Short mmCIF file of N, CA and C in Angstrom, two decimals:
data_model
loop_
_atom_site.label_atom_id
_atom_site.label_comp_id
_atom_site.label_asym_id
_atom_site.label_seq_id
_atom_site.Cartn_x
_atom_site.Cartn_y
_atom_site.Cartn_z
N ALA A 1 -154.63 -216.80 73.56
CA ALA A 1 -154.28 -217.88 74.49
C ALA A 1 -155.56 -218.43 75.08
N VAL A 2 -155.56 -219.69 75.30
CA VAL A 2 -156.73 -220.35 75.87
C VAL A 2 -156.49 -220.57 77.34
N ALA A 3 -157.45 -220.20 78.15
CA ALA A 3 -157.31 -220.36 79.59
C ALA A 3 -157.52 -221.81 79.99
N THR A 4 -156.88 -222.24 81.04
CA THR A 4 -157.05 -223.59 81.53
C THR A 4 -157.91 -223.58 82.77
N ALA A 5 -158.56 -224.69 83.03
CA ALA A 5 -159.47 -224.76 84.16
C ALA A 5 -159.05 -225.83 85.15
N GLY A 6 -159.73 -225.85 86.28
CA GLY A 6 -159.45 -226.83 87.31
C GLY A 6 -160.15 -228.14 87.08
N VAL A 7 -160.17 -228.96 88.09
CA VAL A 7 -160.77 -230.28 88.05
C VAL A 7 -162.28 -230.15 88.01
N LEU A 8 -162.97 -231.12 87.38
CA LEU A 8 -164.43 -231.11 87.29
C LEU A 8 -165.03 -230.91 88.68
N GLY A 9 -165.98 -230.01 88.79
CA GLY A 9 -166.65 -229.75 90.05
C GLY A 9 -166.00 -228.64 90.87
N VAL A 10 -164.82 -228.19 90.49
CA VAL A 10 -164.17 -227.08 91.17
C VAL A 10 -164.34 -225.86 90.29
N GLY A 11 -164.89 -224.78 90.85
CA GLY A 11 -165.13 -223.60 90.04
C GLY A 11 -163.91 -222.71 89.98
N THR A 12 -163.65 -222.16 88.80
CA THR A 12 -162.54 -221.24 88.64
C THR A 12 -162.90 -220.14 87.67
N VAL A 13 -162.19 -219.06 87.76
CA VAL A 13 -162.22 -218.04 86.72
C VAL A 13 -160.85 -218.05 86.11
N ALA A 14 -160.79 -218.08 84.81
CA ALA A 14 -159.48 -218.03 84.15
C ALA A 14 -159.55 -216.99 83.05
N MET A 15 -158.60 -216.08 83.02
CA MET A 15 -158.55 -215.06 81.98
C MET A 15 -157.15 -215.09 81.41
N ALA A 16 -157.06 -215.37 80.13
CA ALA A 16 -155.75 -215.42 79.50
C ALA A 16 -155.59 -214.22 78.60
N SER A 17 -154.51 -213.47 78.79
CA SER A 17 -154.22 -212.34 77.93
C SER A 17 -152.92 -211.70 78.34
N ASP A 18 -152.06 -211.47 77.39
CA ASP A 18 -150.86 -210.67 77.60
C ASP A 18 -150.19 -210.93 78.94
N GLY A 19 -149.77 -212.12 79.20
CA GLY A 19 -149.01 -212.30 80.43
C GLY A 19 -149.47 -213.45 81.29
N GLY A 20 -150.16 -214.40 80.77
CA GLY A 20 -150.41 -215.61 81.54
C GLY A 20 -151.83 -215.83 81.95
N ASP A 21 -151.99 -216.89 82.70
CA ASP A 21 -153.30 -217.32 83.17
C ASP A 21 -153.45 -217.01 84.64
N GLN A 22 -154.64 -216.60 85.03
CA GLN A 22 -154.98 -216.43 86.42
C GLN A 22 -156.20 -217.30 86.68
N GLN A 23 -156.27 -217.89 87.86
CA GLN A 23 -157.41 -218.74 88.19
C GLN A 23 -157.93 -218.40 89.58
N GLU A 24 -159.24 -218.37 89.69
CA GLU A 24 -159.91 -218.09 90.96
C GLU A 24 -161.10 -219.03 91.08
N ARG A 25 -161.43 -219.38 92.30
CA ARG A 25 -162.62 -220.20 92.54
C ARG A 25 -163.88 -219.36 92.42
N LEU A 26 -164.88 -219.88 91.76
CA LEU A 26 -166.19 -219.23 91.64
C LEU A 26 -167.11 -219.93 92.64
N THR A 27 -167.31 -219.29 93.81
CA THR A 27 -168.08 -219.88 94.90
C THR A 27 -168.89 -218.81 95.61
N GLY A 28 -169.71 -219.24 96.53
CA GLY A 28 -170.46 -218.31 97.36
C GLY A 28 -169.60 -217.53 98.32
N TYR A 29 -168.44 -218.08 98.68
CA TYR A 29 -167.55 -217.39 99.61
C TYR A 29 -167.00 -216.09 99.03
N GLU A 30 -167.03 -215.95 97.72
CA GLU A 30 -166.54 -214.74 97.06
C GLU A 30 -167.62 -213.68 96.91
N GLU A 31 -168.88 -214.04 97.18
CA GLU A 31 -169.96 -213.06 97.10
C GLU A 31 -169.81 -212.04 98.23
N VAL A 32 -170.45 -210.88 98.08
CA VAL A 32 -170.45 -209.83 99.10
C VAL A 32 -171.90 -209.54 99.46
N PRO A 33 -172.36 -209.93 100.67
CA PRO A 33 -171.61 -210.66 101.68
C PRO A 33 -171.40 -212.12 101.28
N ALA A 34 -170.43 -212.78 101.92
CA ALA A 34 -170.11 -214.17 101.62
C ALA A 34 -171.31 -215.06 101.90
N LEU A 35 -171.45 -216.11 101.10
CA LEU A 35 -172.55 -217.06 101.26
C LEU A 35 -172.00 -218.48 101.40
N SER A 36 -172.70 -219.27 102.20
CA SER A 36 -172.40 -220.70 102.27
C SER A 36 -173.40 -221.40 101.36
N THR A 37 -172.93 -221.88 100.22
CA THR A 37 -173.76 -222.55 99.23
C THR A 37 -172.93 -223.65 98.57
N PRO A 38 -173.57 -224.74 98.16
CA PRO A 38 -172.82 -225.77 97.45
C PRO A 38 -172.55 -225.39 95.99
N GLY A 39 -173.10 -224.28 95.54
CA GLY A 39 -172.93 -223.85 94.15
C GLY A 39 -171.48 -223.62 93.78
N VAL A 40 -171.12 -224.03 92.58
CA VAL A 40 -169.79 -223.80 92.03
C VAL A 40 -169.93 -223.41 90.57
N GLY A 41 -168.89 -222.82 90.04
CA GLY A 41 -168.90 -222.46 88.64
C GLY A 41 -167.51 -222.32 88.10
N GLU A 42 -167.46 -222.13 86.81
CA GLU A 42 -166.19 -221.94 86.13
C GLU A 42 -166.40 -220.94 85.01
N PHE A 43 -165.52 -219.96 84.93
CA PHE A 43 -165.57 -218.99 83.85
C PHE A 43 -164.22 -219.01 83.16
N LYS A 44 -164.21 -219.38 81.90
CA LYS A 44 -162.98 -219.39 81.11
C LYS A 44 -163.13 -218.33 80.03
N ALA A 45 -162.09 -217.59 79.80
CA ALA A 45 -162.15 -216.56 78.78
C ALA A 45 -160.81 -216.37 78.11
N SER A 46 -160.88 -215.93 76.86
CA SER A 46 -159.69 -215.67 76.08
C SER A 46 -159.89 -214.37 75.31
N ILE A 47 -158.98 -213.42 75.52
CA ILE A 47 -159.02 -212.15 74.79
C ILE A 47 -158.32 -212.38 73.46
N SER A 48 -158.94 -211.95 72.39
CA SER A 48 -158.35 -212.13 71.06
C SER A 48 -157.04 -211.36 70.95
N ARG A 49 -156.16 -211.81 70.07
CA ARG A 49 -154.87 -211.14 69.88
C ARG A 49 -155.05 -209.68 69.48
N SER A 50 -156.11 -209.39 68.75
CA SER A 50 -156.36 -208.02 68.33
C SER A 50 -157.09 -207.21 69.42
N SER A 51 -157.38 -207.85 70.55
CA SER A 51 -158.06 -207.21 71.69
C SER A 51 -159.39 -206.59 71.32
N ASP A 52 -160.12 -207.24 70.40
CA ASP A 52 -161.42 -206.71 70.01
C ASP A 52 -162.59 -207.63 70.38
N GLU A 53 -162.29 -208.75 71.04
CA GLU A 53 -163.35 -209.62 71.52
C GLU A 53 -162.81 -210.55 72.60
N ILE A 54 -163.73 -211.07 73.41
CA ILE A 54 -163.42 -212.03 74.45
C ILE A 54 -164.32 -213.24 74.22
N ARG A 55 -163.73 -214.38 74.03
CA ARG A 55 -164.49 -215.62 73.93
C ARG A 55 -164.58 -216.21 75.34
N TYR A 56 -165.78 -216.62 75.76
CA TYR A 56 -165.94 -217.11 77.12
C TYR A 56 -166.79 -218.37 77.17
N ARG A 57 -166.65 -219.06 78.30
CA ARG A 57 -167.47 -220.23 78.61
C ARG A 57 -167.72 -220.20 80.12
N LEU A 58 -168.98 -220.15 80.50
CA LEU A 58 -169.39 -220.15 81.90
C LEU A 58 -170.12 -221.45 82.18
N THR A 59 -169.70 -222.17 83.20
CA THR A 59 -170.43 -223.35 83.66
C THR A 59 -170.80 -223.14 85.12
N PHE A 60 -171.91 -223.72 85.54
CA PHE A 60 -172.30 -223.64 86.94
C PHE A 60 -173.14 -224.84 87.31
N SER A 61 -173.08 -225.22 88.58
CA SER A 61 -173.84 -226.37 89.07
C SER A 61 -174.07 -226.23 90.57
N ASP A 62 -174.95 -227.06 91.07
CA ASP A 62 -175.23 -227.18 92.50
C ASP A 62 -175.73 -225.90 93.17
N LEU A 63 -176.34 -225.01 92.39
CA LEU A 63 -176.93 -223.81 92.99
C LEU A 63 -178.10 -224.23 93.88
N GLU A 64 -178.40 -223.42 94.87
CA GLU A 64 -179.50 -223.75 95.78
C GLU A 64 -180.87 -223.45 95.20
N SER A 65 -180.91 -222.72 94.10
CA SER A 65 -182.17 -222.46 93.39
C SER A 65 -181.82 -222.16 91.93
N ALA A 66 -182.83 -221.95 91.13
CA ALA A 66 -182.62 -221.75 89.70
C ALA A 66 -181.81 -220.50 89.39
N ALA A 67 -180.89 -220.61 88.44
CA ALA A 67 -180.13 -219.46 87.96
C ALA A 67 -181.08 -218.48 87.29
N THR A 68 -180.91 -217.20 87.58
CA THR A 68 -181.75 -216.18 86.96
C THR A 68 -180.97 -215.30 85.99
N GLN A 69 -179.68 -215.06 86.27
CA GLN A 69 -178.85 -214.24 85.38
C GLN A 69 -177.39 -214.41 85.76
N ALA A 70 -176.52 -214.05 84.83
CA ALA A 70 -175.08 -214.07 85.06
C ALA A 70 -174.47 -212.88 84.32
N HIS A 71 -173.42 -212.30 84.91
CA HIS A 71 -172.83 -211.08 84.38
C HIS A 71 -171.34 -211.02 84.65
N ILE A 72 -170.73 -210.01 84.02
CA ILE A 72 -169.45 -209.48 84.46
C ILE A 72 -169.76 -208.11 85.04
N HIS A 73 -169.27 -207.88 86.26
CA HIS A 73 -169.49 -206.61 86.96
C HIS A 73 -168.17 -205.87 87.08
N PHE A 74 -168.24 -204.56 87.30
CA PHE A 74 -167.07 -203.70 87.47
C PHE A 74 -167.00 -203.23 88.91
N GLU A 75 -166.01 -203.75 89.67
CA GLU A 75 -165.86 -203.31 91.05
C GLU A 75 -164.71 -204.06 91.71
N ASN A 76 -164.26 -203.53 92.85
CA ASN A 76 -163.25 -204.18 93.67
C ASN A 76 -163.81 -205.45 94.29
N GLU A 77 -162.95 -206.33 94.75
CA GLU A 77 -163.40 -207.61 95.30
C GLU A 77 -164.19 -207.47 96.59
N THR A 78 -164.06 -206.36 97.30
CA THR A 78 -164.76 -206.19 98.57
C THR A 78 -166.14 -205.56 98.44
N ASN A 79 -166.54 -205.20 97.23
CA ASN A 79 -167.81 -204.50 97.01
C ASN A 79 -168.61 -205.17 95.90
N ASN A 80 -169.89 -204.89 95.88
CA ASN A 80 -170.74 -205.24 94.75
C ASN A 80 -170.71 -204.08 93.76
N GLY A 81 -170.76 -204.40 92.48
CA GLY A 81 -170.68 -203.35 91.48
C GLY A 81 -171.69 -203.51 90.38
N PRO A 82 -171.77 -202.53 89.51
CA PRO A 82 -172.73 -202.54 88.41
C PRO A 82 -172.32 -203.51 87.29
N ILE A 83 -173.29 -203.88 86.51
CA ILE A 83 -173.10 -204.81 85.38
C ILE A 83 -172.37 -204.10 84.25
N VAL A 84 -171.38 -204.79 83.68
CA VAL A 84 -170.69 -204.31 82.49
C VAL A 84 -171.17 -205.10 81.28
N VAL A 85 -171.33 -206.42 81.45
CA VAL A 85 -171.73 -207.31 80.35
C VAL A 85 -172.68 -208.37 80.89
N PHE A 86 -173.78 -208.60 80.19
CA PHE A 86 -174.67 -209.72 80.49
C PHE A 86 -174.13 -210.98 79.83
N LEU A 87 -174.10 -212.09 80.58
CA LEU A 87 -173.73 -213.38 80.02
C LEU A 87 -174.99 -214.20 79.72
N CYS A 88 -176.00 -214.10 80.59
CA CYS A 88 -177.31 -214.72 80.35
C CYS A 88 -178.32 -214.11 81.31
N THR A 89 -179.59 -214.22 80.98
CA THR A 89 -180.64 -213.76 81.89
C THR A 89 -181.96 -214.44 81.54
N ASN A 90 -182.74 -214.69 82.58
CA ASN A 90 -184.11 -215.20 82.41
C ASN A 90 -185.13 -214.15 82.86
N LEU A 91 -184.66 -212.94 83.13
CA LEU A 91 -185.52 -211.89 83.67
C LEU A 91 -185.97 -210.88 82.63
N GLY A 92 -185.52 -211.02 81.39
CA GLY A 92 -185.91 -210.07 80.34
C GLY A 92 -185.28 -208.71 80.50
N ASN A 93 -184.22 -208.59 81.28
CA ASN A 93 -183.61 -207.30 81.56
C ASN A 93 -182.30 -207.06 80.80
N GLY A 94 -181.88 -207.99 79.98
CA GLY A 94 -180.63 -207.83 79.24
C GLY A 94 -180.84 -207.17 77.90
N PRO A 95 -179.74 -206.79 77.28
CA PRO A 95 -179.83 -206.24 75.92
C PRO A 95 -180.42 -207.26 74.95
N VAL A 96 -180.96 -206.78 73.86
CA VAL A 96 -181.51 -207.68 72.83
C VAL A 96 -180.44 -208.68 72.43
N GLY A 97 -180.82 -209.95 72.37
CA GLY A 97 -179.88 -211.01 71.99
C GLY A 97 -179.22 -211.71 73.14
N THR A 98 -179.45 -211.24 74.38
CA THR A 98 -178.87 -211.92 75.53
C THR A 98 -179.49 -213.30 75.65
N GLN A 99 -178.65 -214.32 75.79
CA GLN A 99 -179.15 -215.68 75.86
C GLN A 99 -179.79 -215.98 77.21
N LEU A 100 -180.65 -216.97 77.22
CA LEU A 100 -181.30 -217.41 78.44
C LEU A 100 -180.33 -218.22 79.28
N CYS A 101 -180.50 -218.17 80.61
CA CYS A 101 -179.70 -219.01 81.50
C CYS A 101 -180.36 -220.38 81.58
N PRO A 102 -179.63 -221.43 81.21
CA PRO A 102 -180.20 -222.77 81.28
C PRO A 102 -180.25 -223.29 82.71
N ALA A 103 -181.00 -224.38 82.91
CA ALA A 103 -181.06 -225.02 84.22
C ALA A 103 -179.73 -225.69 84.52
N ALA A 104 -179.33 -225.62 85.78
CA ALA A 104 -178.05 -226.23 86.20
C ALA A 104 -178.19 -227.75 86.31
N PRO A 105 -177.12 -228.49 86.06
CA PRO A 105 -175.80 -228.01 85.66
C PRO A 105 -175.85 -227.46 84.24
N ALA A 106 -175.13 -226.39 84.00
CA ALA A 106 -175.30 -225.68 82.73
C ALA A 106 -173.99 -225.10 82.23
N THR A 107 -174.00 -224.82 80.92
CA THR A 107 -172.90 -224.13 80.27
C THR A 107 -173.48 -223.03 79.40
N VAL A 108 -172.90 -221.85 79.49
CA VAL A 108 -173.24 -220.72 78.64
C VAL A 108 -171.93 -220.27 78.00
N SER A 109 -171.94 -220.09 76.70
CA SER A 109 -170.71 -219.63 76.04
C SER A 109 -171.06 -218.59 74.99
N GLY A 110 -170.05 -217.83 74.62
CA GLY A 110 -170.28 -216.80 73.62
C GLY A 110 -169.05 -215.93 73.42
N THR A 111 -169.27 -214.83 72.74
CA THR A 111 -168.22 -213.87 72.45
C THR A 111 -168.68 -212.49 72.88
N ILE A 112 -167.84 -211.81 73.63
CA ILE A 112 -168.13 -210.45 74.08
C ILE A 112 -167.42 -209.50 73.12
N ARG A 113 -168.20 -208.57 72.57
CA ARG A 113 -167.67 -207.56 71.64
C ARG A 113 -168.03 -206.17 72.17
N PRO A 114 -167.50 -205.12 71.57
CA PRO A 114 -167.80 -203.77 72.06
C PRO A 114 -169.30 -203.49 72.24
N VAL A 115 -170.13 -203.97 71.35
CA VAL A 115 -171.57 -203.73 71.44
C VAL A 115 -172.19 -204.33 72.70
N ASP A 116 -171.51 -205.31 73.32
CA ASP A 116 -172.04 -205.97 74.52
C ASP A 116 -171.75 -205.22 75.81
N VAL A 117 -170.85 -204.25 75.77
CA VAL A 117 -170.50 -203.48 76.96
C VAL A 117 -171.59 -202.43 77.18
N ILE A 118 -172.24 -202.48 78.37
CA ILE A 118 -173.38 -201.59 78.61
C ILE A 118 -173.07 -200.44 79.57
N GLY A 119 -171.90 -200.41 80.15
CA GLY A 119 -171.56 -199.35 81.09
C GLY A 119 -170.72 -199.94 82.21
N PRO A 120 -170.64 -199.29 83.34
CA PRO A 120 -171.42 -198.21 83.94
C PRO A 120 -170.83 -196.82 83.67
N ALA A 121 -171.62 -195.98 83.07
CA ALA A 121 -171.17 -194.64 82.71
C ALA A 121 -170.71 -193.82 83.92
N ASP A 122 -171.40 -193.99 85.07
CA ASP A 122 -171.02 -193.20 86.24
C ASP A 122 -169.69 -193.65 86.85
N GLN A 123 -169.11 -194.74 86.32
CA GLN A 123 -167.78 -195.17 86.75
C GLN A 123 -166.79 -195.10 85.58
N GLY A 124 -167.13 -194.33 84.56
CA GLY A 124 -166.21 -194.07 83.46
C GLY A 124 -166.21 -195.08 82.33
N VAL A 125 -167.21 -195.98 82.31
CA VAL A 125 -167.31 -196.96 81.22
C VAL A 125 -168.66 -196.74 80.54
N THR A 126 -168.64 -196.15 79.37
CA THR A 126 -169.90 -195.95 78.65
C THR A 126 -170.14 -197.11 77.71
N ALA A 127 -171.36 -197.23 77.25
CA ALA A 127 -171.75 -198.32 76.36
C ALA A 127 -170.79 -198.41 75.18
N GLY A 128 -170.33 -199.61 74.91
CA GLY A 128 -169.47 -199.85 73.77
C GLY A 128 -167.98 -199.67 74.04
N GLN A 129 -167.61 -199.19 75.22
CA GLN A 129 -166.19 -198.95 75.50
C GLN A 129 -165.47 -200.24 75.91
N PHE A 130 -165.17 -201.04 74.90
CA PHE A 130 -164.53 -202.34 75.11
C PHE A 130 -163.14 -202.18 75.72
N GLY A 131 -162.41 -201.17 75.32
CA GLY A 131 -161.08 -200.92 75.88
C GLY A 131 -161.11 -200.70 77.38
N GLU A 132 -162.16 -200.02 77.86
CA GLU A 132 -162.31 -199.80 79.30
C GLU A 132 -162.59 -201.11 80.02
N LEU A 133 -163.39 -202.00 79.40
CA LEU A 133 -163.62 -203.33 79.98
C LEU A 133 -162.30 -204.08 80.08
N LEU A 134 -161.51 -204.09 79.02
CA LEU A 134 -160.23 -204.79 79.04
C LEU A 134 -159.30 -204.21 80.11
N ALA A 135 -159.27 -202.89 80.24
CA ALA A 135 -158.43 -202.25 81.25
C ALA A 135 -158.87 -202.67 82.66
N ALA A 136 -160.17 -202.73 82.90
CA ALA A 136 -160.69 -203.14 84.20
C ALA A 136 -160.36 -204.60 84.49
N ILE A 137 -160.48 -205.46 83.48
CA ILE A 137 -160.13 -206.87 83.65
C ILE A 137 -158.65 -206.99 84.01
N ARG A 138 -157.81 -206.32 83.26
CA ARG A 138 -156.36 -206.40 83.49
C ARG A 138 -155.95 -205.83 84.84
N ALA A 139 -156.75 -204.91 85.36
CA ALA A 139 -156.48 -204.33 86.67
C ALA A 139 -157.08 -205.15 87.81
N GLY A 140 -157.80 -206.23 87.48
CA GLY A 140 -158.42 -207.06 88.51
C GLY A 140 -159.65 -206.43 89.13
N LYS A 141 -160.33 -205.55 88.39
CA LYS A 141 -161.47 -204.82 88.93
C LYS A 141 -162.81 -205.26 88.34
N THR A 142 -162.88 -206.50 87.86
CA THR A 142 -164.14 -207.07 87.39
C THR A 142 -164.34 -208.41 88.06
N TYR A 143 -165.58 -208.82 88.13
CA TYR A 143 -165.89 -210.16 88.64
C TYR A 143 -167.03 -210.75 87.84
N ALA A 144 -167.05 -212.08 87.79
CA ALA A 144 -168.14 -212.82 87.15
C ALA A 144 -168.98 -213.41 88.27
N ASN A 145 -170.28 -213.39 88.09
CA ASN A 145 -171.12 -214.07 89.07
C ASN A 145 -172.40 -214.58 88.44
N VAL A 146 -173.02 -215.52 89.16
CA VAL A 146 -174.29 -216.12 88.77
C VAL A 146 -175.29 -215.81 89.86
N HIS A 147 -176.41 -215.22 89.49
CA HIS A 147 -177.49 -214.90 90.41
C HIS A 147 -178.51 -216.04 90.37
N SER A 148 -179.21 -216.23 91.46
CA SER A 148 -180.26 -217.27 91.50
C SER A 148 -181.52 -216.69 92.12
N SER A 149 -182.61 -217.45 92.04
CA SER A 149 -183.86 -216.94 92.59
C SER A 149 -183.79 -216.80 94.11
N LEU A 150 -183.02 -217.65 94.78
CA LEU A 150 -182.86 -217.54 96.23
C LEU A 150 -181.90 -216.42 96.60
N TYR A 151 -180.81 -216.30 95.86
CA TYR A 151 -179.80 -215.26 96.11
C TYR A 151 -179.79 -214.29 94.94
N GLN A 152 -180.72 -213.34 94.97
CA GLN A 152 -180.91 -212.43 93.85
C GLN A 152 -179.73 -211.51 93.61
N GLY A 153 -178.93 -211.23 94.63
CA GLY A 153 -177.74 -210.41 94.48
C GLY A 153 -176.54 -211.17 93.95
N GLY A 154 -176.66 -212.49 93.87
CA GLY A 154 -175.59 -213.35 93.39
C GLY A 154 -175.35 -214.50 94.32
N GLU A 155 -175.21 -215.71 93.76
CA GLU A 155 -174.96 -216.90 94.59
C GLU A 155 -173.50 -217.35 94.52
N ILE A 156 -172.88 -217.24 93.36
CA ILE A 156 -171.47 -217.60 93.24
C ILE A 156 -170.74 -216.52 92.45
N ARG A 157 -169.47 -216.32 92.80
CA ARG A 157 -168.73 -215.19 92.24
C ARG A 157 -167.24 -215.46 92.30
N ALA A 158 -166.50 -214.81 91.40
CA ALA A 158 -165.05 -214.78 91.47
C ALA A 158 -164.53 -213.53 90.79
N GLN A 159 -163.53 -212.93 91.40
CA GLN A 159 -162.87 -211.78 90.82
C GLN A 159 -162.07 -212.24 89.59
N ILE A 160 -162.15 -211.51 88.50
CA ILE A 160 -161.37 -211.83 87.31
C ILE A 160 -160.10 -211.00 87.40
N ASP A 161 -158.99 -211.65 87.65
CA ASP A 161 -157.73 -210.90 87.76
C ASP A 161 -156.62 -211.62 87.07
#
């Protein structure tokens, strides 16, 4: 199933799989702690019918400084959590093959496969455990965010649920 998005300029997260679409705004207000920033984004994703890959598209604009990296993290909405999957990075800290984050307004797209899952082992997700990533997404325990040079912990975010 293909996820649907909101109106241009409104950030959302959409995850389609086994039971419908969910949408959330990707803004600074969702960061922990909350931020007041004009930055917005959109994360659309579709889990394959065989549940062995996730196709995604991340867009972002109006950040207060240059994007440095974007990820999917594993954690509750009230906390910051460790990285599960890199979406892009300009810091040289991602796995081999991680794409660079372009200048905003920007779009990053790709496919997440088991090899892209990097952990966190101390929370029960070891490298390559794609099923654990899917379980966390379905439980609403992952979030997507974009980090910037001004807000190194993340400038815009949304829980994927």
